[in-house]
PDB file of N, CA and C in Angstrom:
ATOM      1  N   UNK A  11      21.211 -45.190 -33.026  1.00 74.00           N
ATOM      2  CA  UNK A  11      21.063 -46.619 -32.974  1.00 74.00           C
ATOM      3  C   UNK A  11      19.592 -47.021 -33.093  1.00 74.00           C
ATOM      4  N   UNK A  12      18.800 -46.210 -32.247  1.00 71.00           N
ATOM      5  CA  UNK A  12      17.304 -46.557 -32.778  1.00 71.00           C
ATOM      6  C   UNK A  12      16.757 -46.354 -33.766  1.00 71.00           C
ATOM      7  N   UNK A  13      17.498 -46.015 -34.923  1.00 70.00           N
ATOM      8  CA  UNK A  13      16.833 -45.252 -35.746  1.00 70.00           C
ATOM      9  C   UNK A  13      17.011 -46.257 -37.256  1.00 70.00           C
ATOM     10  N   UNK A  14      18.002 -47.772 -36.999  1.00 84.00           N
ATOM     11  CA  UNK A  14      18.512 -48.331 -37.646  1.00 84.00           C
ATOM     12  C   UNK A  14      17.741 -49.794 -37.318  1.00 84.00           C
ATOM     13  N   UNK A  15      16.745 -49.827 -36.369  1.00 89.00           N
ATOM     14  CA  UNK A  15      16.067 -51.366 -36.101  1.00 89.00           C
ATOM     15  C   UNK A  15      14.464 -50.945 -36.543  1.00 89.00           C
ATOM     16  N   UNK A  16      13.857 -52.126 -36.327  1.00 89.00           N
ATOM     17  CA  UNK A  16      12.490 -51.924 -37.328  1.00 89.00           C
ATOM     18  C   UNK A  16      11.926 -50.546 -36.200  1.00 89.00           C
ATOM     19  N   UNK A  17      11.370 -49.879 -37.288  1.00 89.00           N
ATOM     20  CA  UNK A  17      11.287 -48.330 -36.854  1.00 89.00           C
ATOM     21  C   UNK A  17       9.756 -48.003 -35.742  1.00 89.00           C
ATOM     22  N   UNK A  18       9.101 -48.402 -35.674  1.00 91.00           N
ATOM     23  CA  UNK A  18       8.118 -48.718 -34.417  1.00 91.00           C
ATOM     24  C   UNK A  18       8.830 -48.848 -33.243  1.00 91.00           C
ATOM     25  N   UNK A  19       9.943 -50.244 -33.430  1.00 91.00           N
ATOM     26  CA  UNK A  19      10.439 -49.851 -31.919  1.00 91.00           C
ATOM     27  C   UNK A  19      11.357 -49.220 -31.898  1.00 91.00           C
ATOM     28  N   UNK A  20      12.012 -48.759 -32.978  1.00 92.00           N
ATOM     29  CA  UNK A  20      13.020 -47.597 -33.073  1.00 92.00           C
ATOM     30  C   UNK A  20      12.611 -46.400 -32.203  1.00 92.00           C
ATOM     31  N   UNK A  21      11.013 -46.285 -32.362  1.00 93.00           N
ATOM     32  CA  UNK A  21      10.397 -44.355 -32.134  1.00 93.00           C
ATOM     33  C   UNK A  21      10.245 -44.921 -30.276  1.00 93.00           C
ATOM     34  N   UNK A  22       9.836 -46.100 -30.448  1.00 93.00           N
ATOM     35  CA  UNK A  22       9.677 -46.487 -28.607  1.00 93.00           C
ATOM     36  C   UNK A  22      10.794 -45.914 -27.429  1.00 93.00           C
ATOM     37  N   UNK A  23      11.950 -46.601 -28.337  1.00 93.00           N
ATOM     38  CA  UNK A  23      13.000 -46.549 -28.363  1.00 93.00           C
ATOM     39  C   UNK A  23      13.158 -45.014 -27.650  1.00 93.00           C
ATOM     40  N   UNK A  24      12.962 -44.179 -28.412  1.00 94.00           N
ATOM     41  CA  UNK A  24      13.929 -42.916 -28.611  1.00 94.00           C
ATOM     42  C   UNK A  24      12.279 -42.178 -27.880  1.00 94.00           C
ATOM     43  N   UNK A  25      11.167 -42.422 -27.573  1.00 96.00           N
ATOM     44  CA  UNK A  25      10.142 -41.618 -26.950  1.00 96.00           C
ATOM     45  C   UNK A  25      10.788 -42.331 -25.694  1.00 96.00           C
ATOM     46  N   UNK A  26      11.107 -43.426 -24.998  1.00 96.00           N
ATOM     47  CA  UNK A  26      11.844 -43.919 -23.780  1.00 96.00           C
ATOM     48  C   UNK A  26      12.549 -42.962 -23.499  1.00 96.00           C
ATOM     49  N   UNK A  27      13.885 -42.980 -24.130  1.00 95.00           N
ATOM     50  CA  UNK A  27      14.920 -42.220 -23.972  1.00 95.00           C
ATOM     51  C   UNK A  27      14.672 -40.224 -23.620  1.00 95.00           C
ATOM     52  N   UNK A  28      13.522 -40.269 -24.087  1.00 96.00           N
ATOM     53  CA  UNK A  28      13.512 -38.562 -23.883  1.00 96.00           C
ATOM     54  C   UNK A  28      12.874 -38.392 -22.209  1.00 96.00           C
ATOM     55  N   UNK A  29      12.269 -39.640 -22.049  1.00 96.00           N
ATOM     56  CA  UNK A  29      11.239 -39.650 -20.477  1.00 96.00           C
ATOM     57  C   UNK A  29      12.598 -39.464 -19.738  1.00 96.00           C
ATOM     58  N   UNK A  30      13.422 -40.876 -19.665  1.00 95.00           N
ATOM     59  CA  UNK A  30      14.511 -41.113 -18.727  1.00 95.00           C
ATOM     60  C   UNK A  30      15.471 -40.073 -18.907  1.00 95.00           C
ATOM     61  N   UNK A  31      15.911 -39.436 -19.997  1.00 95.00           N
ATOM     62  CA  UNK A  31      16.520 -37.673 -19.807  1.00 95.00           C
ATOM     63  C   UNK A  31      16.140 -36.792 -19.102  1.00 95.00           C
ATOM     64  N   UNK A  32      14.648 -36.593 -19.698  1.00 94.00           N
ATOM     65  CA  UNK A  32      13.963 -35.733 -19.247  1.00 94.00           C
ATOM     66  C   UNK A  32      14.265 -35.560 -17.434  1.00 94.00           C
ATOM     67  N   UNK A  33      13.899 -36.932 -16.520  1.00 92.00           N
ATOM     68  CA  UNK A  33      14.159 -37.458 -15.308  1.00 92.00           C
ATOM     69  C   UNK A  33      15.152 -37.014 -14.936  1.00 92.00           C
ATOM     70  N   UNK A  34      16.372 -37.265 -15.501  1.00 91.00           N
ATOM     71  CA  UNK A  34      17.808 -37.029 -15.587  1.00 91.00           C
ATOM     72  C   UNK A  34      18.185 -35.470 -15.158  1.00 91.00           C
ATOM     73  N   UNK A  35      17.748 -34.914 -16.247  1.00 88.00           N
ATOM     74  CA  UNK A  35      17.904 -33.492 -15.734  1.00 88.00           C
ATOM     75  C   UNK A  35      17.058 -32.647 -14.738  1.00 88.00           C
ATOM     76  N   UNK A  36      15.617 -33.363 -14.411  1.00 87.00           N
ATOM     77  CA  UNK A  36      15.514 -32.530 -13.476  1.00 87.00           C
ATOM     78  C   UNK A  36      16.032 -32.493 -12.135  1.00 87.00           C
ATOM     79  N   UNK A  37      17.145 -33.497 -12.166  1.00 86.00           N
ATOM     80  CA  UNK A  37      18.125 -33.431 -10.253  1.00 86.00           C
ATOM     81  C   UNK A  37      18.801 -32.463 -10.688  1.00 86.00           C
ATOM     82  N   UNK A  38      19.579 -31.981 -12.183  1.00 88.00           N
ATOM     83  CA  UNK A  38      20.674 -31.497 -12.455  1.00 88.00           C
ATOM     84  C   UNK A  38      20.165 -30.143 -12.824  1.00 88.00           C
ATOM     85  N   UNK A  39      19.511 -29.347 -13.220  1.00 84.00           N
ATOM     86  CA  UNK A  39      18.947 -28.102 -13.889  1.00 84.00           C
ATOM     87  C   UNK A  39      19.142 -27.441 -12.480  1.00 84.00           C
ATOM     88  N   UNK A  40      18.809 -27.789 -10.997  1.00 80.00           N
ATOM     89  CA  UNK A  40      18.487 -27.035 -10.026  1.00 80.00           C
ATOM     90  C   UNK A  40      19.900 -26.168  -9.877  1.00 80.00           C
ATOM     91  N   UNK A  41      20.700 -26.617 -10.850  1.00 83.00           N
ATOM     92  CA  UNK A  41      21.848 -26.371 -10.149  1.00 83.00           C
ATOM     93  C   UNK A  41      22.419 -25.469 -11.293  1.00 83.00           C
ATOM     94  N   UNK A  42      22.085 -25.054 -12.535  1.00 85.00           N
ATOM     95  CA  UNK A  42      21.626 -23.531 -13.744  1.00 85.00           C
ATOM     96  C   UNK A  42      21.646 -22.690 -13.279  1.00 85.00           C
ATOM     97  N   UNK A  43      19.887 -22.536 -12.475  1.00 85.00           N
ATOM     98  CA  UNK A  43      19.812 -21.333 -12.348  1.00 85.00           C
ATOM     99  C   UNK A  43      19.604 -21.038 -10.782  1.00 85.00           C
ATOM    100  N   UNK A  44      19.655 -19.820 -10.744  1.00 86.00           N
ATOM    101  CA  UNK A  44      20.279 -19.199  -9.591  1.00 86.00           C
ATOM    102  C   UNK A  44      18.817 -18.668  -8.514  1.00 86.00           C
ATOM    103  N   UNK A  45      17.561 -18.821  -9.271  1.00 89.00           N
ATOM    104  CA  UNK A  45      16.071 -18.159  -8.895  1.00 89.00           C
ATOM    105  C   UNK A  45      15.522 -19.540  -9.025  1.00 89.00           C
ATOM    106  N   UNK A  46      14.909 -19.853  -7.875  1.00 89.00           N
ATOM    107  CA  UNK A  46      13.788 -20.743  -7.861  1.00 89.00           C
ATOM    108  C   UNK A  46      12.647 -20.743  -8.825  1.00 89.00           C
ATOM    109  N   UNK A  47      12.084 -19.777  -8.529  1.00 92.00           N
ATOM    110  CA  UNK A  47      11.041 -19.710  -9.677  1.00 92.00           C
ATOM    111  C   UNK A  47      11.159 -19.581 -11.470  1.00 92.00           C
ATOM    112  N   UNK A  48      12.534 -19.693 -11.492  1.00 89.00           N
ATOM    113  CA  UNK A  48      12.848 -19.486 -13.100  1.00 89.00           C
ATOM    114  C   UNK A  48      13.358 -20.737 -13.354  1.00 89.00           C
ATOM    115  N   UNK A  49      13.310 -21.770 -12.193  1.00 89.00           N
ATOM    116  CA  UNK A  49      14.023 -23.155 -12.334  1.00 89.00           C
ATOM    117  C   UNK A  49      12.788 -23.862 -12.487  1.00 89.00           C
ATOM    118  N   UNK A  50      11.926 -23.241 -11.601  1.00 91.00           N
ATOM    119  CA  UNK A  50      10.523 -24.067 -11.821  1.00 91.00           C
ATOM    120  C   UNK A  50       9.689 -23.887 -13.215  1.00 91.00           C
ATOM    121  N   UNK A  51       9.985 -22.615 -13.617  1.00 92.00           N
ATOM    122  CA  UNK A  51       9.293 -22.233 -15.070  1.00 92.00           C
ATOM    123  C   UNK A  51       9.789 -23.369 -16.304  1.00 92.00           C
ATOM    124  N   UNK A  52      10.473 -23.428 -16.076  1.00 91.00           N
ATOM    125  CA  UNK A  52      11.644 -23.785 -17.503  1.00 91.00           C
ATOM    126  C   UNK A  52      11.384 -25.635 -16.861  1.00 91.00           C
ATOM    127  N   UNK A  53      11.277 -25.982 -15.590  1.00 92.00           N
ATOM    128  CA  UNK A  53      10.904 -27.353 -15.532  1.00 92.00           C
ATOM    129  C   UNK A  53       9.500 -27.539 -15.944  1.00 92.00           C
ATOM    130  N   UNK A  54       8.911 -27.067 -16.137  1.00 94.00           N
ATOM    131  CA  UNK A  54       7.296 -26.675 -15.956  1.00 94.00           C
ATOM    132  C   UNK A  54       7.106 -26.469 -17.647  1.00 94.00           C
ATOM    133  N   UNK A  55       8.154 -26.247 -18.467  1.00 95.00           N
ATOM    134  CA  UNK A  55       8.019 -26.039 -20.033  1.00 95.00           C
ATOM    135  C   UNK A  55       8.693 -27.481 -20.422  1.00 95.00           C
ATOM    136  N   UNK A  56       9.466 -28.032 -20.109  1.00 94.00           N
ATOM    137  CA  UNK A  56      10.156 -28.950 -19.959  1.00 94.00           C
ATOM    138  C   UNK A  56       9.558 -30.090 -20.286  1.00 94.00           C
ATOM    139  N   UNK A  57       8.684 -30.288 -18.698  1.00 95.00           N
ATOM    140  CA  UNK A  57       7.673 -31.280 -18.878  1.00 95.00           C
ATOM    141  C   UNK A  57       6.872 -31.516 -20.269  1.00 95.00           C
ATOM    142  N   UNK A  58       5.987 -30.728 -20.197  1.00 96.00           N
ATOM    143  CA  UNK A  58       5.118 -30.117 -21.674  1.00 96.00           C
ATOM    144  C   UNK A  58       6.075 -30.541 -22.465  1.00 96.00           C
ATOM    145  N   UNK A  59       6.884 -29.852 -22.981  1.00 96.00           N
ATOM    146  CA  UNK A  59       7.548 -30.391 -24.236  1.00 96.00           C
ATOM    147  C   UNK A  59       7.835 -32.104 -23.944  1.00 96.00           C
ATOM    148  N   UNK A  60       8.669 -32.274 -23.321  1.00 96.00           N
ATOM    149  CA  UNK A  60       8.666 -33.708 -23.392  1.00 96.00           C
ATOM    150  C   UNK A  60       7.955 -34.817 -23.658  1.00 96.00           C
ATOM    151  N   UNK A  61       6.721 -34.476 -23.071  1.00 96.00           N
ATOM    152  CA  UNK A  61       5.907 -35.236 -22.976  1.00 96.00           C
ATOM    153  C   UNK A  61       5.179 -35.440 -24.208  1.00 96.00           C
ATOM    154  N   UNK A  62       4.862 -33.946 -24.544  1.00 98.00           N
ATOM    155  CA  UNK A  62       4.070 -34.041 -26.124  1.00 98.00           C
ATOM    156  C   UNK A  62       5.153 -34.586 -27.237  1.00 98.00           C
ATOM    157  N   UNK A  63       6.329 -34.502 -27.045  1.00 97.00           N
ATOM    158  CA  UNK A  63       7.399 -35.192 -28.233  1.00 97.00           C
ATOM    159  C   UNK A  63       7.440 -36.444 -27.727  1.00 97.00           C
ATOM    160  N   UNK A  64       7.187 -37.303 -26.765  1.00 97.00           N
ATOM    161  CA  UNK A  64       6.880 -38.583 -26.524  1.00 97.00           C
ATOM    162  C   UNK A  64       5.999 -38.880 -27.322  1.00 97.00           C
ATOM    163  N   UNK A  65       4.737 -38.439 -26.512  1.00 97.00           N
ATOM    164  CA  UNK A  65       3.302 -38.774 -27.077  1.00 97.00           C
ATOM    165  C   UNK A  65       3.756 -39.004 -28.467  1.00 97.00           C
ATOM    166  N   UNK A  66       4.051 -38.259 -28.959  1.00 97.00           N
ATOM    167  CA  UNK A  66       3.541 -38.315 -30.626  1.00 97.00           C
ATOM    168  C   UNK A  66       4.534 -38.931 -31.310  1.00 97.00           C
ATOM    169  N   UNK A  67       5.687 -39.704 -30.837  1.00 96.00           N
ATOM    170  CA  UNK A  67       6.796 -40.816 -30.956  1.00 96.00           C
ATOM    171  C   UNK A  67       5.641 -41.912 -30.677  1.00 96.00           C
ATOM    172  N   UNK A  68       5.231 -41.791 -29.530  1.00 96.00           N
ATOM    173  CA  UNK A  68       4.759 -43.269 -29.483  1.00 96.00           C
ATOM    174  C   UNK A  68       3.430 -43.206 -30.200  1.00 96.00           C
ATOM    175  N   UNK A  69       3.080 -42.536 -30.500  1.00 96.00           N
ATOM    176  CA  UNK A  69       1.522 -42.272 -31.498  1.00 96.00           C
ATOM    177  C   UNK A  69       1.891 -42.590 -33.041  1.00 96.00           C
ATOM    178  N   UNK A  70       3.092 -42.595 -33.367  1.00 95.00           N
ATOM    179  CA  UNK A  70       3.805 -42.668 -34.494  1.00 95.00           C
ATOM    180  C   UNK A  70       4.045 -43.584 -34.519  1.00 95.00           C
ATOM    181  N   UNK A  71       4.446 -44.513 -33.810  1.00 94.00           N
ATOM    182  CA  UNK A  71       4.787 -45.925 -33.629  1.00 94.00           C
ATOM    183  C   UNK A  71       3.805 -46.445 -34.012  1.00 94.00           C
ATOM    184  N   UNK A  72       2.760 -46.454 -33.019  1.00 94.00           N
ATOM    185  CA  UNK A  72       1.363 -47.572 -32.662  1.00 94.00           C
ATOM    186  C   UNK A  72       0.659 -47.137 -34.313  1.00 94.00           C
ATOM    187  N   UNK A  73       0.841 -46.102 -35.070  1.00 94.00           N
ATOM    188  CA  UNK A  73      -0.035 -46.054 -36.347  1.00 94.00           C
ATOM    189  C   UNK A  73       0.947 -47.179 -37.197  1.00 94.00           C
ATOM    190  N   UNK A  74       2.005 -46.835 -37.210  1.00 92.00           N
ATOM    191  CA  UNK A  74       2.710 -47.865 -37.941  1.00 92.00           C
ATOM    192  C   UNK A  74       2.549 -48.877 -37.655  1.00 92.00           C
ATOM    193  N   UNK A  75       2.303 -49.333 -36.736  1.00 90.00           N
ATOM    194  CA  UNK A  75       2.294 -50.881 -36.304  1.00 90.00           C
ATOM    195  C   UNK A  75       0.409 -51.519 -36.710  1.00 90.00           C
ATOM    196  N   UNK A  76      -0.168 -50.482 -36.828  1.00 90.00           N
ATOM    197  CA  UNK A  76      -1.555 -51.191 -37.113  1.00 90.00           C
ATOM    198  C   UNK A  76      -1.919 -50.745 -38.381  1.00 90.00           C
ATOM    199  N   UNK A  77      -1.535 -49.586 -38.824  1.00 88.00           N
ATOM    200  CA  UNK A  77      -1.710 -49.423 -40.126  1.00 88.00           C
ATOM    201  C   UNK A  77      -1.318 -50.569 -41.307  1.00 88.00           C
ATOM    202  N   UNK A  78       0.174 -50.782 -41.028  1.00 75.00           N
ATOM    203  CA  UNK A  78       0.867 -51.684 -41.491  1.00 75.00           C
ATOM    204  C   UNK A  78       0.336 -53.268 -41.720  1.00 75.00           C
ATOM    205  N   UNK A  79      -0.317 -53.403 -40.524  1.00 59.00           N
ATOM    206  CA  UNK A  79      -0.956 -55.064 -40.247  1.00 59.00           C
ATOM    207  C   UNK A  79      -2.066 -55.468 -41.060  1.00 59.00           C
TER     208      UNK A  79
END
């Protein structure tokens, strides 16, 4: 669905959506794996990824939006 409205806030859109997942699963992952510390690793890669596939959604956005202007 975001991927079908003007595409700046489409990427907002869908860099939102990966934060509030992201959130989402970390109540639910505790409950995977069976070792603390392999729950914390994999949250701890998690983060990182998320965050940098945000970032660069919303870095993708904001060029479009000023490039464009």
């Amino acid at each position: 669905m975001a991927l079908h409205i003007y595409i700046p806030v489409g990427l907002l859109i869908l860099s939102s959506t990966l934060i509030i997942q992201r959130n989402i699963d970390q109540n639910t992952y505790q409950y995977y794996f069976s070792d603390e510390a392999t729950c914390s690793a994999f949250m701890t890669m998690r983060n990182r990824l998320t965050y940098v596939a945000a970032g660069c959604l919303t870095w993708a956005s904001l060029v479009i939006l000023f490039i464009q202007a």
